[in-house]
GROMACS .gro file of C-alpha atoms in nm:
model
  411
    1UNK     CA    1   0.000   0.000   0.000
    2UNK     CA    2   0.168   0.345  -0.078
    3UNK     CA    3   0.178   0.608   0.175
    4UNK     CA    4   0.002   0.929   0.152
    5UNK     CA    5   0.203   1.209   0.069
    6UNK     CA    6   0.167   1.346   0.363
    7UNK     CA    7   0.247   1.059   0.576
    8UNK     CA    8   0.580   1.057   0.390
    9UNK     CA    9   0.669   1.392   0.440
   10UNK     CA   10   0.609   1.380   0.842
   11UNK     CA   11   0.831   1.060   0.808
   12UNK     CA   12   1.075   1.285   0.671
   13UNK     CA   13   1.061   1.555   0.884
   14UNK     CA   14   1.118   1.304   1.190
   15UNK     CA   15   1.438   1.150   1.007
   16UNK     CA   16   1.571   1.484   1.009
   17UNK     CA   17   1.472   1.562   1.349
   18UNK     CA   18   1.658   1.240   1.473
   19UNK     CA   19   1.964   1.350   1.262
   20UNK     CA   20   1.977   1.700   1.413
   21UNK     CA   21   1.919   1.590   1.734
   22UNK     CA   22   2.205   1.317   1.706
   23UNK     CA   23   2.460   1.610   1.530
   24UNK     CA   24   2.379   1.808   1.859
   25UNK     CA   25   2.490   1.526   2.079
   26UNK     CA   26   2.805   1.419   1.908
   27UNK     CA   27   2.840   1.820   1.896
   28UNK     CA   28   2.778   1.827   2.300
   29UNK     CA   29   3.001   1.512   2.356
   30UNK     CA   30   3.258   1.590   2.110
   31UNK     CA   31   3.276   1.986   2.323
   32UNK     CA   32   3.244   1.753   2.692
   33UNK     CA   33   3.577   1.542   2.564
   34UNK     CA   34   3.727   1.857   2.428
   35UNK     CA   35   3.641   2.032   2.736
   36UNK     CA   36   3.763   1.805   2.967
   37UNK     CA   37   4.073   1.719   2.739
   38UNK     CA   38   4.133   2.094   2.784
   39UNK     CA   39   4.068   2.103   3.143
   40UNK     CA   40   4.316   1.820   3.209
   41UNK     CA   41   4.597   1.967   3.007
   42UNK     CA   42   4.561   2.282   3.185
   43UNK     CA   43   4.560   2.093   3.486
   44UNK     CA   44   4.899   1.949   3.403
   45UNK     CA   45   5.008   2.252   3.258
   46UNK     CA   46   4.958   2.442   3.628
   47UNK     CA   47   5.085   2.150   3.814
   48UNK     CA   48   5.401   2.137   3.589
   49UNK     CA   49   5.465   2.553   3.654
   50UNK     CA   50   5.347   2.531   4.057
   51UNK     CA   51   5.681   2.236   4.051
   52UNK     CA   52   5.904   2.459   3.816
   53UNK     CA   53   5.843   2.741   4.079
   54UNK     CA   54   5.900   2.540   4.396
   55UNK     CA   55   6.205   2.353   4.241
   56UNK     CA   56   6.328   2.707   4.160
   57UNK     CA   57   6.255   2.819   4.503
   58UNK     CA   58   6.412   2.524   4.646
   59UNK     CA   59   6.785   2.580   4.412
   60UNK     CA   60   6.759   2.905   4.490
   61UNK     CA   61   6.722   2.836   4.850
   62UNK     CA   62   7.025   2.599   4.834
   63UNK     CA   63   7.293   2.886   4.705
   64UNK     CA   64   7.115   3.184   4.889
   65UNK     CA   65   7.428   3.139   5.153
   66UNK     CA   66   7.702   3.108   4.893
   67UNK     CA   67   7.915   2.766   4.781
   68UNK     CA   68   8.034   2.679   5.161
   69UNK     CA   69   7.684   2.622   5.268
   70UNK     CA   70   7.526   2.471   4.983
   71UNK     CA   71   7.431   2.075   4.972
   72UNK     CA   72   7.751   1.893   4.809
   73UNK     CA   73   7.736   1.584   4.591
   74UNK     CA   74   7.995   1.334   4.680
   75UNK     CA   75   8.231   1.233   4.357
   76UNK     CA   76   8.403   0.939   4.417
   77UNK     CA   77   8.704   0.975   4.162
   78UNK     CA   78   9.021   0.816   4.056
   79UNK     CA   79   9.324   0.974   4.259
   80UNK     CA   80   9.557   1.009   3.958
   81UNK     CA   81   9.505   1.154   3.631
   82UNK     CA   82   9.499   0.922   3.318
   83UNK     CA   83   9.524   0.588   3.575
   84UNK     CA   84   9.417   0.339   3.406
   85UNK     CA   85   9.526   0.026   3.633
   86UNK     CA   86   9.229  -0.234   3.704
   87UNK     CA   87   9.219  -0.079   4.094
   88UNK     CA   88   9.290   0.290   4.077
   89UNK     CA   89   9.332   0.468   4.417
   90UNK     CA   90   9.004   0.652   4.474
   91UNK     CA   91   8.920   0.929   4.656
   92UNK     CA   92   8.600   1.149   4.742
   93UNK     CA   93   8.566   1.553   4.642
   94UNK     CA   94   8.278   1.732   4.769
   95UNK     CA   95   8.121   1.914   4.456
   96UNK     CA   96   7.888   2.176   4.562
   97UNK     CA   97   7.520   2.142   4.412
   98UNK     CA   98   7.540   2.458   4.229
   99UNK     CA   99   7.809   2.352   4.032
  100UNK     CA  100   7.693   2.064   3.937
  101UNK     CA  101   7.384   2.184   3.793
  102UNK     CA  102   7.612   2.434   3.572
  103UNK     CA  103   7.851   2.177   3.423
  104UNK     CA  104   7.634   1.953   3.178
  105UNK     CA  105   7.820   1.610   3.213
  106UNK     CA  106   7.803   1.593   3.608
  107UNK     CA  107   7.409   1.713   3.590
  108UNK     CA  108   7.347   1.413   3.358
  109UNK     CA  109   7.565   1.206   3.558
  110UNK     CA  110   7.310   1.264   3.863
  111UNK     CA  111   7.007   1.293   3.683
  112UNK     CA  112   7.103   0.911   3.516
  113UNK     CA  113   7.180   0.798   3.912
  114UNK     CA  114   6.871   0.991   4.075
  115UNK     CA  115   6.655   0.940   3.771
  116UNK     CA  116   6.719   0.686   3.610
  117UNK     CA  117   6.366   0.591   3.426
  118UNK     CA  118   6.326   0.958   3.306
  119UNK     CA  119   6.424   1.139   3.019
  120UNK     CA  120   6.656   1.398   3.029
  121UNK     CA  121   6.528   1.792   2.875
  122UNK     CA  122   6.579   1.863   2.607
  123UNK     CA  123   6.922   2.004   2.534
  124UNK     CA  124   6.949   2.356   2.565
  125UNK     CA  125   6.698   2.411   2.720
  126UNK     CA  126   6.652   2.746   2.948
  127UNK     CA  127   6.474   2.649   3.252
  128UNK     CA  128   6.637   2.435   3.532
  129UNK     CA  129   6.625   2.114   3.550
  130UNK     CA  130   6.289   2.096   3.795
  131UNK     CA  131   6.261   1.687   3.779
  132UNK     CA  132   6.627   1.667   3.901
  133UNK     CA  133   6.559   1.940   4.174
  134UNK     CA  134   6.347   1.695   4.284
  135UNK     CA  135   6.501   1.434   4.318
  136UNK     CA  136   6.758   1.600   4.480
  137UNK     CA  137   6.586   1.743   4.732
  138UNK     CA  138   6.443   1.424   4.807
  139UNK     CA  139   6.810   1.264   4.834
  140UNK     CA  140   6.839   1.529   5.121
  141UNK     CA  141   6.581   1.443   5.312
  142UNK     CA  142   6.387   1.792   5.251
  143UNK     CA  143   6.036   1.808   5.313
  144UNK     CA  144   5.897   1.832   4.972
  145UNK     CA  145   5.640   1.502   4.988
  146UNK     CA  146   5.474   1.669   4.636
  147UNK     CA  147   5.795   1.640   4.460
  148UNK     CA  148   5.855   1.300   4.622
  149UNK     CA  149   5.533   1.194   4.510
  150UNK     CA  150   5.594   1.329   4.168
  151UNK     CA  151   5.924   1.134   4.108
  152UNK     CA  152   5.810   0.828   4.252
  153UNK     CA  153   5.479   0.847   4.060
  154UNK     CA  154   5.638   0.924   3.721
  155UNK     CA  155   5.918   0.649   3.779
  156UNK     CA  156   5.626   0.392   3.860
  157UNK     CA  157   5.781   0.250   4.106
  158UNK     CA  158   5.529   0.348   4.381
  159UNK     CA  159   5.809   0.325   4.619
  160UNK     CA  160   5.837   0.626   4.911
  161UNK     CA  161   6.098   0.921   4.927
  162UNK     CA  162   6.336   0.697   5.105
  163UNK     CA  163   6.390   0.470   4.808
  164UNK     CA  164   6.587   0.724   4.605
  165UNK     CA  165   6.986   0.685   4.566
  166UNK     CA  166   7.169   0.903   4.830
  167UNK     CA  167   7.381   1.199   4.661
  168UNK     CA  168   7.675   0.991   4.564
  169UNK     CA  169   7.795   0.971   4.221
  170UNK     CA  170   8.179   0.821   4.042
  171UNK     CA  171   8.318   0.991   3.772
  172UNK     CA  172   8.627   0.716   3.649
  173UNK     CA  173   8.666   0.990   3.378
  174UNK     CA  174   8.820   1.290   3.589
  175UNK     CA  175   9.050   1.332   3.846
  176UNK     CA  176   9.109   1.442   4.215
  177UNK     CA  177   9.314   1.730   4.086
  178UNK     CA  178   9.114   1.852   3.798
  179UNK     CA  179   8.779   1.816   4.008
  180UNK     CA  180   8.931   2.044   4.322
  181UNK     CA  181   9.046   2.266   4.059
  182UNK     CA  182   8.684   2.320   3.910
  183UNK     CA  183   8.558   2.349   4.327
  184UNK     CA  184   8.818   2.628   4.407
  185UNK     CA  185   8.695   2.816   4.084
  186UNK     CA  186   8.358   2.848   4.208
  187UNK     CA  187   8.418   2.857   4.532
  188UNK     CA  188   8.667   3.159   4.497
  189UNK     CA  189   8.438   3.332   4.179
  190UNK     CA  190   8.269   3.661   4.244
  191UNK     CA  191   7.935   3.536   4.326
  192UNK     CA  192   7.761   3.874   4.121
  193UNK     CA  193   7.769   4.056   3.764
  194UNK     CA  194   8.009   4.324   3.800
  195UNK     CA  195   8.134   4.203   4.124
  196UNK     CA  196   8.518   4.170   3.994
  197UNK     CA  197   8.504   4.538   3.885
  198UNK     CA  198   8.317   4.696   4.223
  199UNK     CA  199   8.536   4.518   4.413
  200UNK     CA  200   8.750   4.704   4.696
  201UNK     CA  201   9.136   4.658   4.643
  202UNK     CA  202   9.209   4.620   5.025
  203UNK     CA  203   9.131   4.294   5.214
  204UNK     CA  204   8.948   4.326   5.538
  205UNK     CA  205   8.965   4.166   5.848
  206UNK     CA  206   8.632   3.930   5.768
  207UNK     CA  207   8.790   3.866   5.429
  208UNK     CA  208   9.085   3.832   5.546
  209UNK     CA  209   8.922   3.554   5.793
  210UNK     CA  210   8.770   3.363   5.524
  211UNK     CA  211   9.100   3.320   5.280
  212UNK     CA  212   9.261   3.201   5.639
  213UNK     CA  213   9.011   2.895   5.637
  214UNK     CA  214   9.093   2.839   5.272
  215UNK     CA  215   8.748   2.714   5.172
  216UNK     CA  216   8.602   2.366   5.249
  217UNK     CA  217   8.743   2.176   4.980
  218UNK     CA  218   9.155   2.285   5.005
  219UNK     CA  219   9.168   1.947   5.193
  220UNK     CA  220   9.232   1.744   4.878
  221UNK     CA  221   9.543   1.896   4.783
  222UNK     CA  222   9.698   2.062   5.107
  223UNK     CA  223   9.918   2.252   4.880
  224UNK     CA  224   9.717   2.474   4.735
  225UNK     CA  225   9.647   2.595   5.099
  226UNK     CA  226   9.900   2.881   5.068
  227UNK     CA  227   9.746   3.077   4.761
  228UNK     CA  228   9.398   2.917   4.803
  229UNK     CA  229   9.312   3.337   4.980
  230UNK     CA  230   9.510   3.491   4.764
  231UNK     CA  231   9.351   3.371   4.439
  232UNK     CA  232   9.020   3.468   4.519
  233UNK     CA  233   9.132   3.808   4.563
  234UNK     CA  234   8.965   4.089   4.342
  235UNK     CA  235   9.104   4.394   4.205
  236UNK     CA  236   9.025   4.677   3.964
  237UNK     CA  237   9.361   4.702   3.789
  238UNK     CA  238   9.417   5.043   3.551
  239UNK     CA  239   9.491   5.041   3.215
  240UNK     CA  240   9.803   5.273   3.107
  241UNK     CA  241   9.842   5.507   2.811
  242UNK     CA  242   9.492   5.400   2.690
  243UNK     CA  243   9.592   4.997   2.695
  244UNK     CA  244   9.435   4.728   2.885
  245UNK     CA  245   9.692   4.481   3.102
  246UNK     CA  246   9.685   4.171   3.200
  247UNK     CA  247   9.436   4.115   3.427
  248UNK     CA  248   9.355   3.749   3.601
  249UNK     CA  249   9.005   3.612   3.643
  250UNK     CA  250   8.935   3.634   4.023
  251UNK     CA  251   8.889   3.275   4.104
  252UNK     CA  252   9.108   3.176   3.874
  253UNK     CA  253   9.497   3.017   3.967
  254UNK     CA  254   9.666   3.074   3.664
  255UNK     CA  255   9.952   2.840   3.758
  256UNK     CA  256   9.661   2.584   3.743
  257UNK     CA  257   9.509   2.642   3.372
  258UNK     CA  258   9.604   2.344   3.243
  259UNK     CA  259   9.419   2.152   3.502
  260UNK     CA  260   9.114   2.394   3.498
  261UNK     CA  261   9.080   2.354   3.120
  262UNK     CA  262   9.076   1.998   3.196
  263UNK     CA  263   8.808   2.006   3.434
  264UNK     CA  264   8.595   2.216   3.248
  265UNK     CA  265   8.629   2.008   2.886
  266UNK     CA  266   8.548   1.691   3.166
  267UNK     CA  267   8.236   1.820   3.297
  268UNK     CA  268   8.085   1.989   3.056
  269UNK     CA  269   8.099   2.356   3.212
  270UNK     CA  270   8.115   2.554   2.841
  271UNK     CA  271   8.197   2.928   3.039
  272UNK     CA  272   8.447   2.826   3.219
  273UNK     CA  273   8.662   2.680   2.936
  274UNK     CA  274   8.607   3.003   2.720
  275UNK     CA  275   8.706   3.195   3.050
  276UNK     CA  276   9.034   2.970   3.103
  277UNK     CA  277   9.104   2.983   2.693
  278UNK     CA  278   9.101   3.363   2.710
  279UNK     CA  279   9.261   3.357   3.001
  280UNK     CA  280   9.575   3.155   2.841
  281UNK     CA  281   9.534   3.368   2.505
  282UNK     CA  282   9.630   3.687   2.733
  283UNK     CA  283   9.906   3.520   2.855
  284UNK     CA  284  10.071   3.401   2.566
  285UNK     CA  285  10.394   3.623   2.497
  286UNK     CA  286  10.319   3.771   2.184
  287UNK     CA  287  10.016   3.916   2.345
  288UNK     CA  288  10.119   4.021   2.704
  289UNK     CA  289  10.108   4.373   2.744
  290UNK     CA  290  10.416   4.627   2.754
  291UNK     CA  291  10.445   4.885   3.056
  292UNK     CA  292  10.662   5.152   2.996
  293UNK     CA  293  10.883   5.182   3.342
  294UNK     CA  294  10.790   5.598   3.377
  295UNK     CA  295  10.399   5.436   3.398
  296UNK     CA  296  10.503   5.161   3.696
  297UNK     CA  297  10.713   5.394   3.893
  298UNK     CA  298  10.320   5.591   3.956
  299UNK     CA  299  10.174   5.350   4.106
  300UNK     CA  300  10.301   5.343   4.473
  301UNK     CA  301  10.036   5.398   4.694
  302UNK     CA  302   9.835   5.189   4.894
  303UNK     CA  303   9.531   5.189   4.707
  304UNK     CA  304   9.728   5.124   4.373
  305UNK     CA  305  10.044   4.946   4.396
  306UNK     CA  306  10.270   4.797   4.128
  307UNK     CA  307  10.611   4.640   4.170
  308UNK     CA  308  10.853   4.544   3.937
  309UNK     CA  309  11.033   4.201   3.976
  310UNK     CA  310  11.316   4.095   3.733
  311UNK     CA  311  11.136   4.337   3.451
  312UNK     CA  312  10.820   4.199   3.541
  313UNK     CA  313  10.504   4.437   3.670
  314UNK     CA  314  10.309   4.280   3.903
  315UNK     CA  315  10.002   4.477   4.085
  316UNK     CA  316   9.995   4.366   4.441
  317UNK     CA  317   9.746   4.603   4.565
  318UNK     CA  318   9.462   4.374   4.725
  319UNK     CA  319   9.779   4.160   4.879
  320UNK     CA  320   9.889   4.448   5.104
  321UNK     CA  321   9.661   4.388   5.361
  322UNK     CA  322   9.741   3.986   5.378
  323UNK     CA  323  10.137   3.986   5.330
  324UNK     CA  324  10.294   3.828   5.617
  325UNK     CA  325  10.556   4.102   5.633
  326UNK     CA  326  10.339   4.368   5.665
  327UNK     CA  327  10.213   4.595   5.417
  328UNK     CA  328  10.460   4.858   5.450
  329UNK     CA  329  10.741   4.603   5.299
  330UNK     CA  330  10.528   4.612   5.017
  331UNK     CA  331  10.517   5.002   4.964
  332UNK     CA  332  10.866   5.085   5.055
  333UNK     CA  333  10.972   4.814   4.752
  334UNK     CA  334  10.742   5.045   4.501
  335UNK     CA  335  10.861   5.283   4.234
  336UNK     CA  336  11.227   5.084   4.253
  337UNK     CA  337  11.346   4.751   4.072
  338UNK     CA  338  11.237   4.520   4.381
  339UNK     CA  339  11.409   4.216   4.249
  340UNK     CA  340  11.744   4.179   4.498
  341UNK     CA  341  11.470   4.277   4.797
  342UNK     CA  342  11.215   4.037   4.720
  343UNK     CA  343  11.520   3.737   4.740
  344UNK     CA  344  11.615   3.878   5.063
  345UNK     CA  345  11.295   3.849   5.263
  346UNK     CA  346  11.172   3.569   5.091
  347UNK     CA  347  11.409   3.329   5.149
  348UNK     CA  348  11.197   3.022   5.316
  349UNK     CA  349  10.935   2.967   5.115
  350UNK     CA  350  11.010   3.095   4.836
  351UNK     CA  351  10.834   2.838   4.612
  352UNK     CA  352  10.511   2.963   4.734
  353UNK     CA  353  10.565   3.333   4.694
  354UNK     CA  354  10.711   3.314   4.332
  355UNK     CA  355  10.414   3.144   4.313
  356UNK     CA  356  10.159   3.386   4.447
  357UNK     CA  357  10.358   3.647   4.291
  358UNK     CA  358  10.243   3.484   3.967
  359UNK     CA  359   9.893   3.561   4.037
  360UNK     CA  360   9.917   3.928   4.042
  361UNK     CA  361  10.083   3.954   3.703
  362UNK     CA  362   9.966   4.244   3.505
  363UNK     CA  363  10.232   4.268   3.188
  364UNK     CA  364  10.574   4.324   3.154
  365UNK     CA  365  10.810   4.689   3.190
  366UNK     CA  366  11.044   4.859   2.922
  367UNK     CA  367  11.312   5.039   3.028
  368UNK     CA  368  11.328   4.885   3.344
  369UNK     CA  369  11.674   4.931   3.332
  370UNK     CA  370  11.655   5.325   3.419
  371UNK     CA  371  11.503   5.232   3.750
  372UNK     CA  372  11.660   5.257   4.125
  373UNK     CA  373  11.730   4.901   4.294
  374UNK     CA  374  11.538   4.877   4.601
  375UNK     CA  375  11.859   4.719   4.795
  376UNK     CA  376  12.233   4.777   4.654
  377UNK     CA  377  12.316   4.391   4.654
  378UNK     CA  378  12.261   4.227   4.347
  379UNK     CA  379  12.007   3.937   4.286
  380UNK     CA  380  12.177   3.564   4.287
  381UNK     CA  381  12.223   3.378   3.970
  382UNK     CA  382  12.049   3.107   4.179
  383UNK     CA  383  11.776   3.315   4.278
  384UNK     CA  384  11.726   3.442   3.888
  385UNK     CA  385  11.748   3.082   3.752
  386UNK     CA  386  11.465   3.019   3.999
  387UNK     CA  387  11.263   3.333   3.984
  388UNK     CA  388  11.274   3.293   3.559
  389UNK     CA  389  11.191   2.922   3.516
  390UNK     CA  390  10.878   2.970   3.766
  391UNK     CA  391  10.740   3.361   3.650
  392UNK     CA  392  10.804   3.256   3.260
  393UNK     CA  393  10.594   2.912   3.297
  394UNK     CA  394  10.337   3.103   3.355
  395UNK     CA  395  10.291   3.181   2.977
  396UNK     CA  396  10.410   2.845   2.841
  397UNK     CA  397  10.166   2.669   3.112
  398UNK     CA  398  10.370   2.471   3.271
  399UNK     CA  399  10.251   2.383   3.565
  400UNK     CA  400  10.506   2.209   3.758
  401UNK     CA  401  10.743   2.448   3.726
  402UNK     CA  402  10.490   2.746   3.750
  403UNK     CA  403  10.383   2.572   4.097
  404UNK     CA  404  10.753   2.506   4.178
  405UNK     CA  405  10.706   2.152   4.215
  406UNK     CA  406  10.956   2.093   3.915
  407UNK     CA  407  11.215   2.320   4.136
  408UNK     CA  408  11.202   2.062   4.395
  409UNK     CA  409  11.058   2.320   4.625
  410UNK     CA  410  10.766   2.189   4.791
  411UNK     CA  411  10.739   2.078   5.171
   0.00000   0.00000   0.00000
């Protein structure tokens, strides 16, 4: 039997009915999913920032109080450099945190120890390493039971804060040397932008309490005890006749470059080898600078003090108030040829104060000849031999003899 034409037309308008009705619900459901979908990511998204921002907190936190109070990671590392014997002494340096997190290769290192079922960032990337933070701070024993939920949640190991590795890492790659190096550099850097410039030349008696405790790490090579102070001195040095000198990094030992360069190819710390490679450039003879004598012989007063040494300038300023002698010894050897002075009162020890006086290299003099000895005796051929194979390493970087320890000089 055919249907009316009207029955088929109210069939019709029912079938489209049904099909706008079921358009609207996928619409509605399809705007729920995308809604919620939305709503989670979000979700994550705010979660993700609130643990950037508490991780931040919580590094920031850690090096408020500067490197001798900040949470160390313990490196257990081969004693000698290039050992590679089956049982290689070992030995433990205390790296602080903060350094760690700056030199790429250690932050994997503990990121592949803490977190070991999580991908690392992305390289290059800006923002710190909040995951690793984490972990860290759960290592420590903080109380941060989010971001010990967090790890232990994304590892899936549903395991509690006390089931992550303690802060102890070994690095078979590096050395005791060339990892105490890298700790005295930051522990002995100007810890602000512009610090090195703003710095006062004269030491006081706080800082001159601090370079007597030498740091916390000094312990792993007691040698370096003796200029450990004096290398984190800081200085404005002047220019002369519209040309820059020499001036050293403070923090950085430049009898130690070799080393330092080491360290920092080692770890991973990309700065710090440009720093050291500059540093070394500037040193090179062909580019040390030339000080005519009539400029040194100026500089003589206690807030700007140069001496010259064997036709070398060195600017001693910030030593004054930390020379054993006194700091009048200091100034009455300025404006003269200080050479045959500084062998007379430097006769024990005089490994470590070539050395030192190394630090505070700024170029060398012409015409040095013209100026007035500071004592009528002349220098010793021994003491020349001596002074000239440990001042003139320092541009060939040579450390043992730069040090002295190729003199045969040490304790």
């Amino acid at each position: 039997v055919s249907a009316s034409p009207s029955t088929s037309a109210a069939v019709s308008v029912a079938k489209k009915r049904a099909s706008r009705r079921l358009k609207v619900g996928l619409a509605l459901a399809t705007g729920a999913v995308a809604a919620a979908s939305a709503a989670a990511l979000y979700y994550v998204r705010l979660r993700r920032q609130r643990r950037e921002r508490r991780a931040q907190e919580l590094f920031d936190g850690w090096l408020a109080d500067g490197p001798a109070k900040e949470p160390v990671v313990e490196c257990e590392v081969p004693v000698e450099h290039g050992h590679s014997g089956e049982n290689p002494d070992l030995d433990i340096v205390e790296v602080p945190i903060g350094l760690a997190f700056e030199c790429e290769r250690l932050r994997s290192v503990l990121r592949s120890h803490l977190l070991p079922d999580l991908p690392a960032p992305p390289p290059g990337a800006d923002d710190i390493d909040f995951e690793l933070v984490e972990a860290v701070a759960v290592a420590l024993g903080e109380d941060v039971s989010d971001a010990a939920l967090a790890i232990n949640t994304e590892r899936g190991d549903g395991a509690g804060s006390e089931s992550v590795a303690p802060l102890a890492i070994k690095l078979p790659w590096i050395d005791v040397a060339a990892l105490a190096q890298l700790t005295y550099w930051y522990d002995r850097r100007p810890r602000s932008t512009g610090e090195d410039d703003d710095a006062a030349p004269a030491a006081s008696a706080e800082t001159s309490e601090r370079y007597e405790k030498y740091g916390r790490w000094t312990k792993k090579l007691n040698r370096e005890k003796v200029v450990y102070g004096t290398v984190a001195l800081r200085y404005r040095t002047r220019g002369h006749l519209g040309a820059q000198v020499f001036r050293r990094p403070a923090g950085v030992d430049v009898t130690r470059l070799g080393t330092l360069q080491r360290a920092a190819a080692l770890c991973g710390h990309g700065p710090l080898g440009e720093l050291v490679e500059d540093t070394m450039d500037k040193l090179r003879p062909k580019n040390v600078a030339k000080i005519p004598w009539d400029e040194v012989k100026k500089h003589t007063g206690n807030e700007d003090l140069w001496l010259m040494i064997d036709g070398r300038v060195y600017d001693v300023t910030p030593f004054l108030g930390l020379h054993p002698g006194g700091g009048h010894l200091i100034v009455e050897a300025a404006g003269k040829d200080s050479t045959s002075l500084f062998e007379m009162t430097h006769g024990e020890g005089l490994r470590y104060s070539l050395r030192l006086l190394n630090q505070f290299f700024i170029g060398v003099c012409e015409g040095g000849s013209k100026a007035e000895p500071a004592d009528t005796a002349k220098p010793t051929s021994e003491f020349l031999t001596t002074l000239r194979s440990i001042t003139g390493a320092l541009h060939t970087f040579d450390e043992a003899k730069a040090t002295g320890e190729a003199q045969g000089m040490l304790r």
